[in-house]
CSV table of C-alpha atoms in Angstrom, one decimal:
chain,number,residue,atom,x,y,z
A,200,MET,CA,0.1,5.9,-17.0
A,201,THR,CA,0.6,9.3,-18.7
A,202,SER,CA,-2.0,11.2,-20.6
A,203,LYS,CA,-0.4,10.0,-23.9
A,204,ARG,CA,-1.0,6.4,-23.0
A,205,ALA,CA,-4.5,6.9,-21.7
A,206,ALA,CA,-7.1,4.4,-22.8
A,207,ARG,CA,-8.1,4.6,-26.4
A,208,THR,CA,-11.2,6.8,-26.9
A,209,LEU,CA,-13.5,6.7,-29.8
A,210,ASN,CA,-12.4,10.2,-30.9
A,211,ARG,CA,-8.7,9.2,-30.9
A,212,ARG,CA,-9.4,6.1,-33.0
A,213,ARG,CA,-11.5,8.1,-35.4
A,214,ILE,CA,-8.9,10.8,-35.8
A,215,GLY,CA,-6.1,8.2,-36.2
A,216,ALA,CA,-8.1,6.3,-38.8
A,217,LEU,CA,-8.8,9.5,-40.7
A,218,LEU,CA,-5.1,10.5,-40.7
A,219,ARG,CA,-4.2,7.1,-41.9
A,220,ARG,CA,-6.6,7.3,-44.8
A,221,TRP,CA,-5.3,10.7,-45.7
A,222,ARG,CA,-1.8,9.4,-45.7
A,223,GLU,CA,-2.6,6.5,-47.9
A,224,ALA,CA,-4.5,8.7,-50.3
A,225,ALA,CA,-1.5,10.9,-50.6
A,226,GLY,CA,0.6,8.0,-51.6
A,227,PHE,CA,2.6,7.4,-48.5
A,228,LYS,CA,2.8,3.7,-47.7
A,229,THR,CA,3.9,3.9,-44.1
A,230,SER,CA,3.6,6.3,-41.2
A,231,LYS,CA,7.4,5.9,-40.7
A,232,GLU,CA,8.0,7.5,-44.1
A,233,VAL,CA,5.9,10.5,-43.1
A,234,ALA,CA,7.5,10.8,-39.7
A,235,LEU,CA,11.0,10.9,-41.2
A,236,LEU,CA,10.0,13.6,-43.6
A,237,LEU,CA,8.5,15.8,-40.8
A,238,GLY,CA,11.3,15.0,-38.3
A,239,TRP,CA,8.9,13.2,-36.0
A,240,ASN,CA,9.4,10.1,-33.9
A,241,PRO,CA,8.0,7.3,-36.1
A,242,VAL,CA,6.6,5.4,-33.1
A,243,ASN,CA,4.6,8.5,-32.0
A,244,LEU,CA,3.0,8.9,-35.4
A,245,SER,CA,2.2,5.2,-35.7
A,246,ARG,CA,0.5,5.3,-32.3
A,247,ILE,CA,-1.4,8.4,-33.2
A,248,GLU,CA,-2.8,6.6,-36.2
A,249,GLN,CA,-3.7,3.6,-34.0
A,250,GLY,CA,-5.6,5.9,-31.6
A,251,VAL,CA,-3.2,5.3,-28.7
A,252,TYR,CA,-1.7,8.8,-28.5
A,253,ASN,CA,-3.4,12.1,-28.6
A,254,THR,CA,-2.6,14.5,-31.3
A,255,THR,CA,-2.4,18.3,-31.4
A,256,ALA,CA,-3.7,21.0,-33.7
A,257,SER,CA,-0.2,21.9,-35.0
A,258,GLN,CA,0.4,18.2,-35.8
A,259,ILE,CA,-2.8,17.9,-37.6
A,260,ARG,CA,-2.0,21.0,-39.7
A,261,GLU,CA,1.4,19.7,-40.6
A,262,LEU,CA,0.0,16.3,-41.7
A,263,THR,CA,-2.9,17.8,-43.7
A,264,THR,CA,-0.5,20.2,-45.4
A,265,LEU,CA,1.8,17.3,-46.4
A,266,TYR,CA,-1.2,15.2,-47.5
A,267,LYS,CA,-2.6,18.1,-49.5
A,268,VAL,CA,-6.0,18.0,-47.7
A,269,THR,CA,-8.0,21.0,-48.8
A,270,ASP,CA,-11.3,20.7,-46.9
A,271,GLN,CA,-10.7,23.3,-44.3
A,272,ASP,CA,-14.0,22.7,-42.5
A,273,LEU,CA,-13.2,19.1,-42.0
A,274,ILE,CA,-9.7,19.9,-40.8
A,275,ALA,CA,-11.1,22.4,-38.3
A,276,GLU,CA,-13.6,19.7,-37.0
A,277,VAL,CA,-10.8,17.2,-36.6
A,278,ILE,CA,-8.8,19.8,-34.6
A,279,ARG,CA,-11.8,20.6,-32.4
A,280,ALA,CA,-12.3,16.9,-31.6
A,281,ALA,CA,-8.6,16.4,-30.9
A,282,GLU,CA,-8.5,19.4,-28.5
A,283,ASP,CA,-11.7,18.7,-26.6
A,284,PRO,CA,-13.1,15.2,-27.4
A,285,TYR,CA,-15.7,15.5,-24.6
A,286,SER,CA,-17.1,18.9,-25.4
A,287,SER,CA,-20.2,17.7,-27.1
A,288,GLY,CA,-21.3,15.1,-24.5
A,289,TRP,CA,-23.1,15.5,-21.2
A,290,TRP,CA,-20.1,13.9,-19.4
A,291,SER,CA,-17.9,16.9,-20.2
A,292,ALA,CA,-19.3,18.5,-17.0
A,293,TYR,CA,-17.7,15.7,-15.0
A,294,ARG,CA,-14.1,16.2,-16.2
A,295,GLY,CA,-11.8,16.4,-13.2
A,296,LYS,CA,-14.5,15.1,-10.9
A,297,VAL,CA,-14.5,11.4,-12.0
A,298,SER,CA,-11.7,9.3,-13.4
A,299,GLN,CA,-10.5,9.7,-17.0
A,300,ALA,CA,-11.0,6.0,-17.5
A,301,LEU,CA,-14.7,6.4,-16.7
A,302,LEU,CA,-15.0,9.3,-19.1
A,303,ASP,CA,-13.3,7.3,-21.8
A,304,PHE,CA,-15.8,4.4,-21.2
A,305,ILE,CA,-18.8,6.7,-21.3
A,306,ALA,CA,-17.6,8.3,-24.6
A,307,LEU,CA,-17.4,4.8,-26.2
A,308,GLU,CA,-20.7,3.6,-24.7
A,309,SER,CA,-22.5,6.7,-25.9
A,310,GLU,CA,-21.7,5.8,-29.5
A,311,ALA,CA,-22.7,2.1,-29.2
A,312,HIS,CA,-25.3,0.6,-31.5
A,313,ALA,CA,-25.6,-2.7,-29.5
A,314,ILE,CA,-24.6,-3.5,-25.9
A,315,ARG,CA,-24.6,-7.0,-24.3
A,316,VAL,CA,-23.9,-7.5,-20.6
A,317,GLN,CA,-24.1,-10.3,-18.1
A,318,HIS,CA,-23.4,-10.3,-14.4
A,319,PRO,CA,-23.8,-13.1,-11.8
A,320,ALA,CA,-24.8,-10.9,-8.9
A,321,ILE,CA,-26.2,-7.5,-9.6
A,322,ILE,CA,-28.5,-5.6,-12.0
A,323,PRO,CA,-26.6,-4.0,-14.9
A,324,GLY,CA,-25.9,-0.3,-14.4
A,325,LEU,CA,-27.9,0.8,-17.5
A,326,LEU,CA,-31.0,-0.9,-16.0
A,327,GLN,CA,-30.6,0.3,-12.4
A,328,ALA,CA,-33.3,2.3,-10.7
A,329,PRO,CA,-32.2,5.4,-8.7
A,330,GLY,CA,-32.5,3.8,-5.3
A,331,TYR,CA,-30.6,0.8,-6.4
A,332,VAL,CA,-27.8,3.0,-7.9
A,333,ARG,CA,-27.3,4.8,-4.6
A,334,GLU,CA,-27.2,1.6,-2.6
A,335,THR,CA,-24.6,0.0,-4.8
A,336,VAL,CA,-22.2,3.0,-5.2
A,337,LYS,CA,-19.5,2.1,-2.7
A,338,ASP,CA,-17.6,5.4,-2.7
A,339,GLU,CA,-19.5,7.3,0.1
A,340,GLU,CA,-17.6,10.5,-0.4
A,341,ASN,CA,-18.6,10.8,-4.1
A,342,ARG,CA,-21.8,8.8,-4.0
A,343,ASP,CA,-24.1,11.6,-5.3
A,344,GLN,CA,-21.8,12.4,-8.2
A,345,LEU,CA,-21.2,8.8,-9.2
A,346,ALA,CA,-24.9,8.0,-8.9
A,347,ALA,CA,-25.8,10.9,-11.1
A,348,VAL,CA,-23.2,9.8,-13.8
A,349,ARG,CA,-24.5,6.2,-13.7
A,350,LEU,CA,-28.1,7.3,-14.2
A,351,ALA,CA,-27.1,9.8,-17.0
A,352,ARG,CA,-25.5,6.9,-18.9
A,353,GLN,CA,-28.9,5.3,-19.3
A,354,GLU,CA,-29.8,7.9,-22.0
A,355,VAL,CA,-28.0,5.6,-24.5
A,356,LEU,CA,-31.0,3.3,-24.3
A,357,GLY,CA,-33.7,5.9,-24.3
A,358,ARG,CA,-32.4,8.4,-26.8
A,359,THR,CA,-35.0,9.3,-29.5
A,360,ASP,CA,-32.4,9.0,-32.3
A,361,ASN,CA,-31.4,5.4,-32.8
A,362,PRO,CA,-31.3,4.1,-29.2
A,363,ALA,CA,-28.7,1.3,-28.6
A,364,ARG,CA,-30.0,-2.3,-28.7
A,365,PHE,CA,-29.4,-3.8,-25.3
A,366,HIS,CA,-29.3,-7.5,-24.3
A,367,ALA,CA,-28.8,-8.4,-20.6
A,368,LEU,CA,-28.4,-11.7,-18.9
A,369,ILE,CA,-29.2,-11.3,-15.2
A,370,SER,CA,-28.8,-13.9,-12.6
A,371,GLU,CA,-32.0,-14.9,-10.9
A,372,ALA,CA,-30.2,-14.4,-7.6
A,373,ALA,CA,-29.9,-10.7,-8.3
A,374,LEU,CA,-33.7,-10.3,-8.1
A,375,TYR,CA,-33.7,-11.7,-4.5
A,376,HIS,CA,-31.1,-9.3,-3.2
A,377,ARG,CA,-32.2,-7.2,-0.2
A,378,PHE,CA,-31.0,-4.0,1.3
A,379,PRO,CA,-31.4,-4.0,5.1
A,380,GLY,CA,-34.1,-1.5,6.2
A,381,ARG,CA,-34.8,-0.5,2.6
A,382,PRO,CA,-37.4,-2.9,1.1
A,383,GLU,CA,-38.6,-0.2,-1.3
A,384,VAL,CA,-35.2,-0.3,-3.2
A,385,MET,CA,-35.8,-3.7,-4.7
A,386,LYS,CA,-39.5,-3.0,-5.3
A,387,GLU,CA,-38.5,0.1,-7.3
A,388,GLN,CA,-35.9,-1.9,-9.1
A,389,LEU,CA,-38.2,-4.8,-10.1
A,390,HIS,CA,-40.7,-2.2,-11.5
A,391,ARG,CA,-37.9,-0.7,-13.4
A,392,LEU,CA,-36.9,-4.0,-15.0
A,393,LEU,CA,-40.5,-4.7,-16.0
A,394,GLU,CA,-40.8,-1.2,-17.6
A,395,VAL,CA,-37.6,-1.3,-19.6
A,396,SER,CA,-38.1,-4.9,-20.8
A,397,GLU,CA,-41.2,-3.8,-22.7
A,398,ARG,CA,-39.1,-1.5,-24.9
A,399,ASP,CA,-38.4,-2.8,-28.4
A,400,ASN,CA,-34.6,-2.2,-28.1
A,401,ILE,CA,-34.1,-4.0,-24.8
A,402,THR,CA,-34.0,-7.7,-24.0
A,403,VAL,CA,-33.7,-8.9,-20.5
A,404,GLN,CA,-33.3,-12.6,-19.7
A,405,LEU,CA,-32.9,-14.4,-16.4
A,406,VAL,CA,-30.3,-17.0,-15.8
A,407,PRO,CA,-31.4,-19.7,-13.3
A,408,SER,CA,-29.7,-19.6,-9.8
A,409,GLY,CA,-28.2,-23.0,-10.2
A,410,THR,CA,-26.0,-21.8,-13.1
A,411,THR,CA,-22.8,-21.1,-11.3
A,412,SER,CA,-20.3,-19.7,-13.8
A,413,ARG,CA,-20.3,-17.4,-16.7
A,414,SER,CA,-18.9,-20.1,-19.0
A,415,SER,CA,-21.7,-22.5,-18.0
A,416,TRP,CA,-24.2,-19.7,-18.8
A,417,CYS,CA,-22.9,-19.9,-22.4
A,418,ARG,CA,-22.8,-23.7,-22.5
A,419,SER,CA,-26.2,-24.3,-20.9
A,420,THR,CA,-28.7,-26.3,-23.1
A,421,SER,CA,-31.5,-24.4,-21.4
A,422,PRO,CA,-31.8,-20.9,-22.7
A,423,PRO,CA,-32.2,-18.0,-20.2
A,424,THR,CA,-35.8,-17.2,-19.2
A,425,PRO,CA,-37.3,-14.0,-20.7
A,426,LEU,CA,-38.4,-11.5,-18.1
A,427,PRO,CA,-42.2,-11.7,-17.6
A,428,THR,CA,-44.1,-8.7,-19.0
A,429,LYS,CA,-46.6,-6.6,-17.0
A,430,PRO,CA,-50.1,-8.0,-16.9
């Protein structure tokens, strides 16, 4: 997959949606009409508006000139976001060190207002304690780096400005997992779960071990059990 066809990021979708609104406000009914006027490939412009393709500063300037957009500060901000969509996030330090797909995911996750996860075997990454993270990262060569990224992602739940609401369904079996020779790992992890479950924006529920599939989790007449709070 080429860089043009990389996974949609939040910035690409925002830029595409803004360009589409500007086009419609200027009276152009379709992106094809604009593309033909500018001598562009109609498919490319359509996919820029959909957030599939990246766009460039020169393309943005051509479009905003045609659309008679006069807010130069806004145009400059759109160009900045198009040229370096990761510059304002902590994850920008990891470009070239972890996969682009992971960076795209983190960019989206960082903007989330609500997150819901379920997993039949492990503790969700956003709730993992440091020791658990290191034990579950399988890439030994890049373990330290990937562990640091996973832990840094947890700021989405602890940020002071509007932390994301988080609801996790965790299999009861995940609490009984053991790491040979490392009993302290699960002890730390269980303390971590108790700690985060007391936050107003985090809900952790346990799914009984006898529930064998994700679909049956959803169909079960017995609701998941809330995680006990600290005494």
